Structure formats: C-alpha cells, structure tokens
Short mmCIF file of C-alpha atoms in Angstrom, two decimals:
data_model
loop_
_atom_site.label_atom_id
_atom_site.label_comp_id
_atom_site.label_asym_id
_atom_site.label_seq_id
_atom_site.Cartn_x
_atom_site.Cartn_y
_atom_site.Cartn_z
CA UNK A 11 22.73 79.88 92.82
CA UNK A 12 22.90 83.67 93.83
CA UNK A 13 20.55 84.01 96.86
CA UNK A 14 19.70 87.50 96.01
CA UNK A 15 21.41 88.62 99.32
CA UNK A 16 24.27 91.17 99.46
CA UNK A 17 27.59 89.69 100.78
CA UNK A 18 28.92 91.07 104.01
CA UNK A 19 32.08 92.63 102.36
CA UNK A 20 29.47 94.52 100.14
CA UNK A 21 27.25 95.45 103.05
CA UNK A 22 30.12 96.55 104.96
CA UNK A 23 30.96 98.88 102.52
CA UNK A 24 27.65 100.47 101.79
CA UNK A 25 27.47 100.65 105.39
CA UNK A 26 30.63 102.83 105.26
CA UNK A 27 29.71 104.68 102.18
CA UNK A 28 26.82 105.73 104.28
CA UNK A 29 28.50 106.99 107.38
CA UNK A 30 30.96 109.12 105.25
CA UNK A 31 27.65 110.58 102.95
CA UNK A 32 26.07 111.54 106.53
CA UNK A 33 28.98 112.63 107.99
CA UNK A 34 30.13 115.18 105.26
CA UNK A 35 26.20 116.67 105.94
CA UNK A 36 27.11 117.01 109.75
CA UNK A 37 23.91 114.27 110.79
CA UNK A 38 23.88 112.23 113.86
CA UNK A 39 23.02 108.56 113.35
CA UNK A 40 19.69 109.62 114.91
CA UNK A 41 18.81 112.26 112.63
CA UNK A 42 19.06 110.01 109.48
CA UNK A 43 16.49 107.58 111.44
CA UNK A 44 14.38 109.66 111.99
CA UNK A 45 14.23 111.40 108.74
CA UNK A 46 14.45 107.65 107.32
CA UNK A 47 11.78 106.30 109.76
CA UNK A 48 13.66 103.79 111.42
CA UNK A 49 15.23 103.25 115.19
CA UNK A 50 18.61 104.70 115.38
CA UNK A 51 20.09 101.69 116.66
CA UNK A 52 18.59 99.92 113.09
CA UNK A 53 20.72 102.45 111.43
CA UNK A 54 23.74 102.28 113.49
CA UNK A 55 23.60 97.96 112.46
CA UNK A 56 23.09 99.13 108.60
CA UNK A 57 26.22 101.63 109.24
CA UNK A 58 28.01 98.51 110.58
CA UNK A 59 26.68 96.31 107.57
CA UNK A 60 25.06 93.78 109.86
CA UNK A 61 21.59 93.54 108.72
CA UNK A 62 20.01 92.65 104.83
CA UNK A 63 18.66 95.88 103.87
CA UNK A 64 15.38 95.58 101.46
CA UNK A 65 14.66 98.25 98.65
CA UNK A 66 12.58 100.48 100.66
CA UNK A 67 14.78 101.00 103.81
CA UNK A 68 17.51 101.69 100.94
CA UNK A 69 15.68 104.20 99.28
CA UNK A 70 14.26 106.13 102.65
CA UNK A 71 17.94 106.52 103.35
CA UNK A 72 19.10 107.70 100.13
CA UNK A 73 16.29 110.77 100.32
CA UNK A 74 17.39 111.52 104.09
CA UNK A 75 20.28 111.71 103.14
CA UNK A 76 20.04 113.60 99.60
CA UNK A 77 22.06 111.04 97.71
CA UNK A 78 20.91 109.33 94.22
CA UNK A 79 21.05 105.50 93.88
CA UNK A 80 22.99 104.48 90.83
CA UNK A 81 22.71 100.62 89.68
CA UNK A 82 25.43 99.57 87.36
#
C-alpha cells in the first residue's frame, strides 16, 4: 500500500528542480526562506530532498519563487 509519502529519488529531484528554479532568479537559499517563511537551513534539507514536504510548505515555495505547480 502507497504510504502517501514521496520516495527519496523523487524528493531528490524536486529538491534539485528547486535549486536550479532559484538559481536562474539569482536567490540565496535564505531569501526563498524568508519569502517562504521557513528557516534557511529547512530549505537547504528540502534542496537536498531530506525532509517530507506537506502541501503548504510546497505551495509557499512555489509563490517565492514565482513558479506554477502542475500535477499530472
């Protein structure tokens, strides 16, 4: 049965997808806390895929970071 959780490969490479959307917009790791309202080293782990990320922090990161969220 599928726990609902996302598996590391796949949080790994949001985590990268990430990094390259805030790096193209010239953001530190901190700025896209802050804007995102979370500690900068919470980010850096959801860079690094190491943490289960719920709906909310998703979406606070997709409007720091001016992005659309596309479910397929």
């Amino acid at each position: 049965m599928n726990s609902g959780n996302i598996d590391t490969k796949n949080k790994k490479d949001a985590g990268d997808k990430l990094r390259v959307a805030r790096e193209k917009l010239g953001l530190t790791q901190a700025e896209v806390a802050k804007k995102a309202k979370m500690t900068v080293n919470y980010y850096a782990m959801i860079e690094r895929g190491e943490v289960n990320l719920t709906f909310d922090k998703i979406q606070s990161i997709v409007q720091a970071l001016k992005l659309k969220i596309t479910i397929s």
